[in-house]
Amino acid sequence: MLTLENVRKAYGARVAVDDLSFEVRAGEVFGLLGPNGAGKSTTVSLGVGLLEPDAGRVDLGGLGAPTRPEVRARLGVAPQALALYEDLTAEENLRFFARIFGLRGTALAGRVEAALALAGLTDRRAERAVTFSGGMKRRLNIAAALVHEPSLVLLDEPTVGVDPQSRNAILDRIVALRDAGLTVIYTTHYMEEAARICDRVAIIDHGRLLALDTVDALIARHGGDPVLVATTSGGTHRESTPDPVAALARLAATATVLDFHVERADLEHVFLRLTGRSLRD
Amino acid sequence: MHAILTIAAKDLRLLARNRGHLVFTFVWPLVTALFFGTIFGGNGDDSGKIPVLLVDEDASEGSAALLAAVGRLSGVDAKANVEGRAAALGAVRRGDATAAVIAPKGYGAAGDRLFAGDPPVIELHVDPSRTAEAAMLEGQLMGAAMERLSDVFAGGERSVRVVDRALVEANTAARPDPVLTGFLGEVKRFVGTRTQASADAAGPAEGGAWRPVAITRHDVKDERDGPRSGYEVSLPQGVIWGMIGCALGFAMGLVNERTRGTLSRLCTSPIGRAHVLAGKGVACFIALVAVQVMLFVLGAVALGVVPGSLPRLIVAGLSLAIAFVGLMMVVATFARSEQSASGLAWALFLPLSMLGGGMVPLFALPGWMQTAGTFSPIKWGILALEGALWRGFGWAELALPCGVLLAVGLVGFGVAARRFDRTA
Ligand SMILES: Nc1ncnc2c1ncn2[C@@H]1O[C@H](COP(=O)(O)OP(=O)(O)OP(=O)(O)O)[C@@H](O)[C@H]1O
Ligand SMILES: [Mg+2]
């Protein structure tokens, strides 16, 4: 669907994206994980043709670079910074963006209606965006990316500041859209979100791709062994081992185990091991 | 095209919802026009009365009484002109007076004949562009003549003489009118009893085409080279400020799209960057024209600034709007933030306006500034507007300022489009 080949982008002397290559497959949710300044938003901008790469090639479904207007018509983007007209109402914002993408008449009305429902703003459609809470604006920002039914949508940290119920609803909706054939590129700082909806995840830092695979495969390869944590009469015992059951049995033979649990590696472990820093800095 | 109109409609809607922008666009220029117009002399006369010169070439009792009646009219600031017809017409031509009323030789004699022969003639010489005043004066002159006629019926020796003579003339006419002679007999009895006469002239009017006086209107070609009132100078200045306020608002709007990220969103859509810019330009153009329409209509209705040529004013106004669309785009595409946009705009517009006569009228500026003003599009804007309003420019004379304005607009759009393409 979207292919980046040896893409490089620098702002002056600072290299934001460095020799980055990956391919997003049609119909998958592709996660883009990385610490602040890793180059996620820059990658998104390159993917939607807002930026042109200094080197390398971006191609959308064999149609060519997204800098071309006819390729762009198939794209939707929810920028990290809210991109809305605050003095327009929710409905007016969506109508405007739908028109810009060429929708007319009943098709437009139907799409606007669906987008309002997606954002959960149907009953506040006639209110100006400036009067919305941060989370409502975020939801409207996502809806504006989807209103014209793109075949590839890039969501740059779309759920920051959205409450858990709304976030759940949005994630469910994204999965439903994916099941209906939409391809999604999703950048986030929330590991559990990535683990929940991403079919594959790319971890990048300093503009370079560190790993790319399914969440399970990433954990299996980079998460390290499970950790057995046991409380004995002698104190707390931590042991990293590929076979925690055997380790527990060994421990129980030498001491009285009062309590124990196994810490399995998750995406955050993977991330820490790969980047050397925590996401939530 | 559809995309451009969609963007333009959105921008106009945003304008309508931005109170600050609205004030700067519509209210501020009006305040400027009123303020400077009042400072630079307002209407020319404070009374609000129409200045009229009176010339009595007949020097009869009747003409003197008529002119005295005109002089008593409210709404008229009458002056008896001692130097005669030529001087009076010259004054109207120069715009020192709106009209001249001349009672020509033979007025009194014709007036005494009353119901026979041609009615007495009063000449009304007036600037053809002042149609409203001319119509009003004509009506008031007729009223004054009627008032004179009523004097006839007020009794006295003259009344009797006038009616006697009218009777004689009516009876000796080729086809005597029995209604008229009968009526005049009644009038004679009425006047003879010296009863207070009614001023009502309706009786004689039954005769059909009969008029107590014939008013002939003569157009006096306006040969002034100066403005009629301070408002004719300040209204174009107000328009310029309206253009600046409106263009600045749109420049801010475009910068705002950049900082808010909506521009990025637009740039990820299939429409081109040039469309985004053109849509803004169309909206800005419509708003600029709306400001002009509002100001010129108000100027005509409230300040009495009536354009010498409406078609030329339209051409001048459209050219001015195009120039400001170009300037707006340059400001918008060179500024990175709202602050730098307003800074850049004022750094650009203030000196241009100062040199171009947007603050102090050009003629009041020192010579070197007038020369430097040649490089200010605002000077050409004011010149084009004044040319159509009161300078009496022909199309040929209007071509230069309008050409400069169009060039400014096109160059501005070109520069902005190039820059926008690289930076959006
Ligand atoms: N317009 C710009 N001008 C100069 N440098 C920039 C610009 N945009 C991004 N950068 C730099 O490029 C690098 C990558 O930035 P980018 O916004 O892509 O990171 P990110 O992964 O999206 O970060 P975050 O998680 O904070 O959103 C950073 O070092 C940033 O400082
Ligand atoms: Mg980012």
XYZ file of C-alpha atoms and ligand atoms in Angstrom:
737
model
C 0.000 0.000 0.000
C 2.578 2.535 1.111
C 6.233 1.924 0.473
C 9.163 3.920 1.797
C 12.500 3.100 0.224
C 15.694 4.428 1.768
C 13.956 7.668 2.638
C 15.966 10.453 4.191
C 14.796 13.814 5.400
C 16.832 16.452 7.218
C 15.871 19.817 8.651
C 19.086 21.724 8.119
C 21.776 19.712 9.862
C 19.292 17.640 11.912
C 18.449 14.371 10.256
C 14.844 13.544 11.180
C 14.434 10.457 9.013
C 17.498 8.453 8.097
C 17.507 5.790 5.402
C 14.096 4.527 6.422
C 12.503 1.646 4.511
C 9.297 -0.221 5.196
C 6.170 -1.361 3.447
C 2.673 -0.987 4.817
C 0.412 -3.777 3.584
C -3.089 -3.153 2.386
C -5.693 -3.718 5.091
C -3.416 -3.664 8.119
C -3.033 -1.353 11.057
C 0.605 -0.389 10.980
C 1.979 1.013 14.225
C 4.760 3.565 14.322
C 6.399 3.666 17.751
C 9.236 5.832 18.865
C 10.252 8.295 21.578
C 9.786 12.039 21.199
C 11.728 13.360 18.257
C 12.181 9.886 16.770
C 10.863 11.073 13.425
C 7.318 9.671 13.512
C 5.531 12.834 12.481
C 8.144 13.522 9.839
C 7.535 10.029 8.472
C 3.804 10.704 8.395
C 4.395 13.974 6.526
C 6.553 12.157 4.008
C 3.882 9.501 3.659
C 1.154 11.999 2.799
C 3.315 14.117 0.540
C 3.481 17.155 2.803
C 7.254 16.788 2.717
C 9.391 15.584 -0.105
C 12.226 13.241 0.833
C 15.788 14.472 0.358
C 16.623 11.009 -0.875
C 14.782 7.759 -1.434
C 11.296 7.094 -2.705
C 7.772 7.147 -1.338
C 5.144 5.276 -3.310
C 1.460 4.756 -2.700
C 0.063 1.514 -4.059
C 2.128 1.711 -7.216
C 0.460 5.015 -8.128
C 3.517 7.090 -7.405
C 4.510 9.682 -4.840
C 1.762 11.201 -2.637
C 2.919 14.659 -3.695
C 0.749 14.062 -6.767
C -2.866 15.270 -6.357
C -4.519 12.156 -7.787
C -2.602 9.981 -5.319
C -3.561 12.226 -2.423
C -7.262 11.759 -3.022
C -6.869 8.263 -1.527
C -5.196 9.521 1.649
C -6.492 10.818 4.912
C -4.438 12.294 7.720
C -5.145 13.310 11.290
C -2.192 15.538 12.149
C -0.687 15.454 15.611
C -1.500 19.139 16.008
C -5.253 19.661 15.732
C -6.063 20.933 12.281
C -9.569 22.377 12.492
C -11.332 25.664 11.883
C -12.275 26.684 15.390
C -14.886 29.192 14.251
C -16.685 26.616 12.159
C -19.060 24.081 13.689
C -18.244 20.386 13.816
C -20.499 19.762 10.860
C -19.141 22.694 8.850
C -15.589 21.485 9.388
C -16.439 18.010 8.122
C -18.480 19.318 5.203
C -15.661 21.583 4.157
C -13.019 18.867 4.198
C -15.350 16.451 2.432
C -15.940 19.011 -0.334
C -12.248 19.663 -0.680
C -11.879 15.956 -1.369
C -14.509 16.185 -4.061
C -17.609 14.820 -2.319
C -20.979 16.273 -3.325
C -24.666 15.998 -2.620
C -26.094 12.975 -0.862
C -22.767 11.164 -0.765
C -21.374 14.130 1.120
C -24.301 14.307 3.535
C -24.056 10.603 4.289
C -20.312 10.728 4.875
C -20.576 13.770 7.133
C -23.254 12.007 9.145
C -21.089 8.904 9.550
C -18.056 10.984 10.505
C -20.047 12.885 13.133
C -21.197 9.569 14.577
C -17.602 8.296 14.603
C -16.517 11.372 16.543
C -19.518 11.029 18.876
C -20.438 14.598 18.080
C -23.784 14.102 16.360
C -25.678 15.984 19.033
C -23.112 18.804 19.086
C -22.767 19.101 15.350
C -23.988 22.704 15.279
C -21.506 23.962 17.855
C -18.268 25.662 16.945
C -15.098 23.666 17.421
C -13.712 26.383 19.680
C -16.295 25.427 22.289
C -15.220 21.772 22.346
C -13.059 20.112 24.970
C -9.607 18.895 23.977
C -10.805 15.335 23.591
C -13.773 16.346 21.438
C -11.468 18.297 19.166
C -9.232 15.241 18.875
C -12.209 13.138 17.866
C -13.265 15.713 15.299
C -9.675 15.775 14.034
C -9.837 12.021 13.407
C -13.273 12.256 11.812
C -11.964 14.901 9.406
C -9.294 12.435 8.263
C -11.887 9.772 7.532
C -14.794 11.781 6.157
C -13.881 11.223 2.507
C -13.386 7.460 2.902
C -9.688 7.250 2.094
C -8.075 3.901 1.442
C -5.055 4.798 3.600
C -5.316 6.895 6.721
C -2.416 8.193 8.796
C -3.265 8.946 12.407
C -0.538 10.809 14.278
C -1.066 10.265 17.994
C -4.808 10.557 17.538
C -5.951 9.670 21.032
C -3.864 11.998 23.195
C -6.198 13.510 25.764
C -9.176 11.364 24.823
C -11.011 9.745 27.742
C -11.026 5.925 28.075
C -14.598 5.402 26.834
C -14.091 7.556 23.748
C -10.709 5.990 23.157
C -12.239 2.533 23.259
C -14.928 3.601 20.833
C -12.354 5.099 18.464
C -10.083 2.057 18.594
C -13.042 -0.266 17.954
C -14.059 1.885 15.023
C -10.555 1.811 13.577
C -10.471 -1.962 13.830
C -13.892 -2.118 12.147
C -12.678 0.136 9.346
C -9.576 -2.028 8.983
C -11.802 -5.092 8.719
C -13.706 -3.274 5.985
C -10.463 -2.846 4.055
C -8.987 0.456 5.300
C -5.236 0.624 5.745
C -4.115 2.530 8.833
C -0.797 3.973 9.913
C -0.968 4.690 13.590
C 1.613 6.509 15.650
C 1.212 6.437 19.383
C 2.903 6.653 22.730
C 0.429 4.248 24.262
C 1.885 0.753 24.238
C -1.362 -0.919 25.153
C -3.089 0.799 22.204
C -0.411 -0.418 19.826
C -0.576 -3.930 21.263
C -4.347 -3.920 20.981
C -4.937 -2.722 17.433
C -1.675 -2.893 15.475
C -1.130 -5.866 13.195
C 2.504 -4.902 12.856
C 4.622 -2.368 14.643
C 7.697 -0.458 13.491
C 9.924 0.887 16.226
C 12.002 3.844 15.162
C 14.467 6.109 16.888
C 16.699 8.854 15.556
C 14.887 8.417 12.269
C 16.017 4.836 11.838
C 14.015 1.653 11.834
C 15.015 -0.528 14.776
C 12.529 -3.369 14.407
C 9.428 -4.245 12.446
C 7.125 -7.166 13.119
C 3.911 -8.278 14.798
C 3.653 -7.415 18.468
C 4.010 -11.069 19.519
C 7.028 -11.617 17.330
C 8.665 -8.443 18.608
C 8.120 -9.512 22.196
C 9.363 -12.993 21.504
C 12.498 -11.714 19.814
C 13.345 -8.566 21.785
C 11.374 -8.823 25.020
C 13.776 -11.128 26.753
C 12.820 -14.002 29.058
C 9.888 -13.856 31.479
C 10.829 -12.756 34.980
C 9.877 -14.832 37.988
C 9.225 -12.627 41.008
C 8.831 -14.555 44.235
C 8.604 -13.512 47.876
C 10.265 -15.994 50.219
C 11.010 -15.935 53.911
C 14.456 -14.722 52.887
C 13.202 -11.717 50.849
C 12.234 -10.943 47.255
C 13.668 -13.098 44.517
C 13.775 -11.986 40.825
C 14.921 -14.315 38.140
C 14.845 -13.938 34.394
C 14.347 -17.355 32.839
C 12.930 -18.983 29.741
C 11.164 -21.517 32.004
C 9.660 -19.815 35.073
C 7.852 -22.996 36.233
C 11.079 -24.911 36.555
C 12.695 -21.967 38.278
C 9.830 -21.774 40.771
C 10.137 -25.451 41.498
C 13.876 -25.029 42.141
C 13.198 -22.095 44.462
C 10.469 -23.914 46.368
C 12.909 -26.741 47.093
C 15.273 -24.392 48.941
C 12.948 -21.830 50.567
C 9.378 -21.180 51.621
C 7.602 -19.305 48.821
C 5.058 -16.934 50.302
C 3.951 -15.350 47.018
C 5.029 -15.273 43.404
C 4.141 -13.943 39.956
C 5.641 -14.001 36.480
C 6.346 -10.789 34.615
C 6.024 -11.389 30.917
C 7.758 -9.041 28.534
C 5.495 -6.538 26.850
C 5.951 -3.989 24.122
C 7.367 -1.535 26.607
C 10.153 -3.958 27.473
C 10.846 -4.361 23.809
C 10.913 -0.640 23.392
C 13.242 -0.107 26.345
C 15.615 -2.731 25.164
C 15.687 -1.372 21.629
C 15.900 2.345 22.308
C 17.518 2.356 25.672
C 14.890 4.780 27.014
C 11.342 4.767 28.184
C 8.611 6.060 25.953
C 6.944 8.068 28.629
C 9.730 10.455 29.401
C -12.944 26.067 -9.736
C -15.278 24.301 -7.342
C -12.462 23.856 -4.860
C -11.596 27.549 -5.061
C -15.196 28.532 -4.381
C -15.443 26.048 -1.521
C -12.403 27.620 0.102
C -13.670 31.129 -0.600
C -17.061 30.341 0.951
C -15.355 28.927 4.016
C -13.155 32.013 4.373
C -16.096 34.394 4.064
C -17.935 32.414 6.719
C -14.912 32.666 8.978
C -14.785 36.429 8.321
C -18.432 36.770 9.278
C -17.696 35.040 12.589
C -14.634 37.075 13.487
C -15.820 40.207 15.206
C -12.411 41.850 15.321
C -11.886 41.322 11.632
C -15.349 42.657 10.879
C -14.738 45.828 12.849
C -11.443 46.494 11.136
C -12.973 45.760 7.776
C -16.262 47.609 7.954
C -16.340 50.027 10.888
C -12.821 51.369 11.047
C -12.752 52.685 7.453
C -16.041 54.469 8.051
C -14.665 56.130 11.162
C -11.586 57.156 9.181
C -13.634 58.633 6.363
C -15.814 60.610 8.749
C -12.893 61.751 10.874
C -10.621 62.951 8.082
C -13.557 64.268 6.092
C -14.638 66.428 8.972
C -11.068 67.564 9.663
C -10.547 68.543 6.055
C -13.564 70.727 5.805
C -16.649 68.567 5.725
C -19.294 69.702 3.333
C -17.780 73.080 2.562
C -20.715 74.863 4.187
C -21.928 74.101 7.640
C -25.598 74.934 7.148
C -26.315 71.966 4.909
C -28.252 74.422 2.722
C -27.929 74.530 -1.036
C -25.956 77.592 -2.102
C -27.937 79.419 -4.794
C -27.130 82.663 -6.605
C -29.956 84.973 -7.634
C -29.749 87.227 -10.682
C -32.449 89.771 -11.382
C -32.159 90.881 -15.010
C -35.714 92.154 -15.126
C -35.547 94.448 -12.142
C -39.342 94.576 -12.010
C -41.607 94.408 -9.013
C -42.526 90.830 -9.902
C -38.956 89.580 -10.333
C -37.795 91.221 -7.147
C -40.655 89.657 -5.234
C -39.988 86.212 -6.705
C -36.292 86.299 -5.868
C -37.108 87.509 -2.398
C -39.425 84.523 -2.038
C -36.643 82.199 -3.192
C -34.355 83.794 -0.657
C -36.805 82.953 2.100
C -36.930 79.267 1.201
C -35.668 76.930 3.850
C -32.929 74.655 2.590
C -31.591 77.351 0.337
C -28.712 79.650 1.069
C -29.476 82.390 -1.440
C -27.201 85.248 -2.432
C -28.220 88.056 -4.727
C -25.476 88.223 -7.300
C -24.764 91.817 -8.157
C -22.313 91.044 -10.956
C -24.896 89.504 -13.227
C -25.420 86.367 -15.248
C -21.857 85.607 -16.339
C -20.430 85.797 -12.841
C -23.213 83.637 -11.451
C -22.760 80.943 -14.081
C -19.018 81.025 -13.518
C -19.549 80.440 -9.825
C -21.762 77.427 -10.520
C -19.231 76.110 -12.976
C -16.491 76.337 -10.351
C -18.728 74.678 -7.800
C -18.873 77.720 -5.537
C -22.642 77.537 -5.793
C -24.921 74.656 -6.677
C -27.307 76.652 -8.825
C -28.125 80.067 -10.207
C -31.715 81.320 -10.481
C -32.129 83.999 -13.114
C -35.233 86.070 -13.692
C -34.699 87.165 -17.302
C -35.910 90.407 -18.909
C -39.662 90.435 -19.350
C -40.371 88.277 -16.328
C -42.427 90.892 -14.544
C -44.465 91.822 -17.637
C -45.266 88.184 -18.382
C -46.222 87.693 -14.764
C -48.707 90.553 -14.867
C -50.467 89.036 -17.904
C -51.196 86.073 -15.669
C -53.587 83.932 -17.680
C -52.802 84.890 -21.223
C -49.736 84.553 -23.410
C -46.670 82.578 -22.371
C -46.096 82.174 -18.650
C -43.182 84.069 -17.146
C -39.882 82.228 -17.436
C -37.420 81.564 -14.654
C -34.055 80.118 -15.584
C -32.528 77.524 -13.307
C -28.848 76.913 -14.036
C -27.518 73.898 -12.249
C -24.673 71.406 -12.267
C -26.110 68.366 -14.108
C -24.559 65.952 -11.613
C -26.624 67.471 -8.813
C -29.930 66.086 -10.026
C -31.424 65.706 -6.574
C -30.755 69.305 -5.647
C -31.945 70.477 -9.048
C -35.281 68.678 -8.692
C -35.739 70.064 -5.216
C -34.903 73.579 -6.343
C -37.295 73.290 -9.228
C -40.099 72.298 -6.907
C -39.304 75.074 -4.488
C -39.110 77.634 -7.288
C -42.544 76.585 -8.441
C -43.745 76.953 -4.888
C -42.250 80.425 -4.629
C -43.913 81.439 -7.894
C -47.234 80.148 -6.572
C -46.737 82.177 -3.465
C -46.195 85.218 -5.684
C -49.411 84.431 -7.496
C -51.313 84.321 -4.262
C -50.153 87.885 -3.610
C -52.183 88.832 -6.650
C -55.301 87.551 -5.001
C -54.530 89.273 -1.756
C -56.352 92.344 -3.032
C -55.169 95.902 -3.529
C -54.707 98.135 -6.453
C -52.276 95.873 -8.256
C -54.589 92.912 -7.971
C -57.423 94.793 -9.580
C -55.161 95.981 -12.379
C -53.821 92.504 -13.019
C -57.260 90.932 -13.155
C -58.648 93.711 -15.352
C -55.881 93.182 -17.797
C -56.326 89.437 -17.727
C -60.049 89.883 -18.440
C -59.361 92.124 -21.390
C -56.835 89.697 -22.825
C -59.119 86.708 -22.272
C -62.054 88.396 -23.962
C -60.064 89.570 -26.945
C -58.356 86.209 -27.515
C -58.922 84.424 -30.841
C -61.097 81.807 -29.161
C -62.281 83.164 -25.866
C -62.621 80.551 -23.191
C -65.980 81.026 -21.445
C -64.846 79.147 -18.356
C -61.789 81.378 -17.985
C -63.648 84.626 -18.595
C -66.368 83.581 -16.185
C -63.781 82.694 -13.618
C -61.893 85.938 -14.060
C -65.159 87.834 -13.548
C -65.507 86.037 -10.238
C -61.920 86.858 -9.348
C -62.508 90.542 -10.129
C -65.494 90.598 -7.751
C -63.527 88.747 -5.165
C -60.506 91.029 -5.364
C -62.777 94.093 -5.414
C -64.385 93.199 -2.076
C -60.835 93.097 -0.678
C -61.687 89.924 1.141
C -58.710 87.985 2.296
C -57.915 85.829 -0.737
C -57.071 82.220 -0.586
C -53.626 81.404 -1.765
C -55.075 78.452 -3.547
C -54.211 78.460 -7.196
C -56.201 75.352 -7.946
C -58.945 77.277 -9.747
C -56.876 78.485 -12.638
C -55.121 75.145 -12.872
C -58.407 73.650 -14.112
C -57.493 75.187 -17.423
C -55.212 72.222 -17.960
C -51.730 73.146 -19.132
C -51.772 76.476 -17.479
C -48.772 77.215 -15.286
C -48.057 80.310 -13.265
C -44.407 80.177 -14.286
C -42.202 78.203 -16.650
C -38.955 76.995 -15.162
C -36.307 76.250 -17.741
C -33.447 74.159 -16.568
C -29.979 74.708 -17.983
C -27.065 72.414 -17.326
C -23.885 74.131 -16.316
C -20.861 72.069 -17.139
C -18.859 71.358 -14.040
C -15.389 72.713 -14.622
C -14.048 72.430 -11.151
C -10.740 70.755 -10.552
C -11.085 70.446 -6.825
C -13.196 68.240 -4.592
C -16.685 69.411 -3.719
C -16.272 68.602 -0.053
C -13.792 67.242 2.442
C -15.598 63.939 2.261
C -14.662 63.522 -1.369
C -11.059 63.437 -0.217
C -11.615 61.424 2.936
C -13.925 58.792 1.468
C -11.212 57.316 -0.792
C -8.903 57.398 2.234
C -11.510 55.552 4.246
C -11.769 53.026 1.438
C -8.001 52.552 1.519
C -8.152 51.855 5.250
C -10.976 49.460 4.650
C -8.819 47.677 2.088
C -5.894 47.544 4.522
C -8.027 46.256 7.386
C -9.720 43.674 5.248
C -6.540 42.497 3.516
C -4.729 42.296 6.840
C -7.491 40.116 8.232
C -7.193 37.737 5.324
C -3.413 37.669 5.537
C -3.764 36.728 9.192
C -6.277 34.112 8.195
C -3.834 32.497 5.825
C -1.014 32.593 8.365
C -3.448 31.184 10.889
C -4.138 28.258 8.599
C -0.447 27.581 8.550
C 0.088 27.761 12.300
C -3.150 25.893 13.064
C -2.251 23.114 10.664
C -5.385 23.361 8.547
C -3.173 24.416 5.680
C -1.312 21.104 5.971
C -4.614 19.330 5.866
C -5.589 21.248 2.747
C -2.215 20.433 1.249
C -2.821 16.718 1.729
C -6.021 16.992 -0.287
C -6.108 16.564 -4.046
C -6.485 20.293 -4.645
C -3.316 22.166 -5.490
C -1.626 24.746 -3.357
C -2.446 27.344 -5.968
C -6.125 26.556 -5.372
C -5.767 27.205 -1.678
C -4.176 30.558 -2.408
C -6.681 31.386 -5.125
C -9.616 30.495 -2.847
C -8.300 32.888 -0.222
C -7.804 35.472 -2.928
C -11.370 35.151 -4.199
C -12.801 35.453 -0.683
C -10.580 38.441 0.026
C -11.598 40.045 -3.263
C -15.299 39.602 -2.494
C -14.851 41.066 0.971
C -12.828 44.005 -0.396
C -15.529 44.779 -2.940
C -18.208 44.495 -0.250
C -16.331 47.031 1.871
C -16.151 49.394 -1.072
C -19.833 49.026 -1.910
C -20.751 49.708 1.685
C -18.518 52.758 1.929
C -19.518 54.265 -1.393
C -23.223 53.745 -0.759
C -22.900 55.317 2.668
C -20.759 58.046 1.166
C -23.428 58.851 -1.386
C -26.355 58.663 1.016
C -24.886 60.188 4.140
C -21.982 62.330 2.982
C -23.269 63.461 -0.379
C -20.288 62.063 -2.259
C -21.874 61.197 -5.596
C -19.492 59.612 -8.107
C -18.909 61.589 -11.273
C -18.936 58.325 -13.212
C -20.269 55.088 -11.783
C -18.765 52.786 -14.456
C -15.354 54.343 -13.875
C -15.737 54.041 -10.137
C -16.540 50.355 -10.560
C -13.453 49.796 -12.687
C -11.300 51.760 -10.252
C -12.736 49.881 -7.272
C -12.210 46.457 -8.825
C -8.631 47.344 -9.768
C -7.982 48.522 -6.238
C -9.400 45.300 -4.807
C -7.171 43.218 -7.086
C -4.110 45.188 -5.988
C -4.935 44.558 -2.353
C -5.523 40.862 -2.917
C -1.958 40.714 -4.287
C -0.536 42.681 -1.361
C -2.446 40.495 1.101
C -0.977 37.371 -0.410
C 2.569 38.695 -0.250
C 2.167 39.541 3.430
C 0.550 36.192 4.151
C 3.158 34.085 2.408
C 6.168 35.902 3.795
C 5.003 35.863 7.403
C 5.548 32.796 9.556
C 3.293 33.720 12.441
C 0.359 35.980 13.208
C 2.657 38.445 14.942
C 5.063 38.635 12.058
C 2.133 38.981 9.662
C 0.743 41.994 11.443
C 4.238 43.411 11.903
C 5.042 42.931 8.254
C 1.678 44.314 7.181
C 2.061 47.500 9.169
C 5.676 47.913 8.134
C 4.455 47.686 4.556
C 1.135 49.501 4.621
C 1.955 52.369 6.973
C 4.709 53.949 4.851
C 2.883 53.117 1.637
C -0.230 54.741 2.977
C 1.636 57.748 4.313
C 3.412 58.347 1.011
C 0.368 57.475 -1.032
C -2.004 59.963 0.541
C -3.887 57.442 2.639
C -3.481 59.539 5.781
C -2.796 63.092 4.761
C -4.127 64.025 1.327
C -1.458 64.049 -1.345
C -1.785 67.758 -2.088
C -1.007 68.539 1.549
C 2.250 66.561 1.491
C 5.657 68.118 0.824
C 6.846 67.823 -2.749
C 9.434 65.107 -2.193
C 6.852 62.919 -0.510
C 4.475 63.384 -3.400
C 7.256 62.213 -5.690
C 8.044 59.230 -3.485
C 4.344 58.430 -3.463
C 4.621 57.374 -7.073
C 6.019 54.108 -5.768
C 3.070 53.527 -3.492
C 0.160 51.564 -4.925
C -2.005 53.435 -2.460
C -1.380 56.673 -4.316
C -2.580 55.051 -7.502
C -5.553 53.606 -5.702
C -6.603 56.985 -4.368
C -5.982 58.586 -7.731
C -8.175 56.029 -9.486
C -10.992 56.463 -6.971
C -10.767 60.268 -7.020
C -10.557 60.222 -10.793
C -13.890 58.436 -10.959
C -15.442 60.322 -8.042
C -14.685 63.955 -8.775
C -11.614 64.472 -10.895
C -13.636 63.767 -14.022
C -11.121 61.294 -15.444
C -11.858 59.833 -18.847
C -11.088 56.189 -19.564
C -7.684 57.138 -20.918
C -6.748 58.988 -17.758
C -8.065 56.158 -15.608
C -6.027 53.566 -17.505
C -2.722 54.463 -15.853
C -3.724 54.194 -12.176
C -5.880 51.144 -12.831
C -3.091 49.540 -14.853
C -0.650 50.082 -11.991
C -3.126 48.569 -9.543
C -3.750 45.517 -11.701
C -0.007 45.033 -12.123
C 0.501 45.203 -8.350
C -2.195 42.576 -7.904
C -0.786 40.243 -10.519
C 2.815 40.577 -9.394
C 1.704 40.042 -5.802
C -0.168 36.893 -6.710
C 2.755 35.623 -8.770
C 5.312 36.220 -6.022
C 3.011 34.755 -3.396
C 2.169 31.688 -5.464
C 5.843 30.911 -6.028
C 6.691 31.346 -2.403
C 3.613 29.492 -1.217
C 4.451 26.525 -3.388
C 7.827 26.166 -1.774
C 6.878 26.780 1.847
C 3.345 25.621 2.507
N 9.822 21.895 11.069
C 10.929 21.435 11.649
N 12.060 22.163 11.612
C 13.195 21.701 12.164
N 13.290 20.539 12.800
C 12.205 19.755 12.891
C 10.964 20.163 12.310
N 10.060 19.202 12.542
C 10.692 18.233 13.230
N 11.983 18.568 13.436
C 12.972 17.721 14.093
O 12.943 16.468 13.497
C 13.055 15.447 14.474
C 11.883 14.502 14.343
O 10.706 15.190 14.681
P 9.271 14.514 14.615
O 8.267 15.586 14.847
O 9.171 13.748 13.363
O 9.293 13.546 15.870
P 8.147 12.642 16.492
O 8.664 11.264 16.476
O 6.873 12.897 15.826
O 8.096 13.201 17.969
P 6.864 13.308 18.996
O 6.652 11.989 19.589
O 7.346 14.264 20.011
O 5.711 13.800 18.216
C 13.129 16.154 15.820
O 14.489 16.191 16.207
C 12.625 17.523 15.551
O 13.285 18.448 16.367
Mg 5.057 13.613 16.348
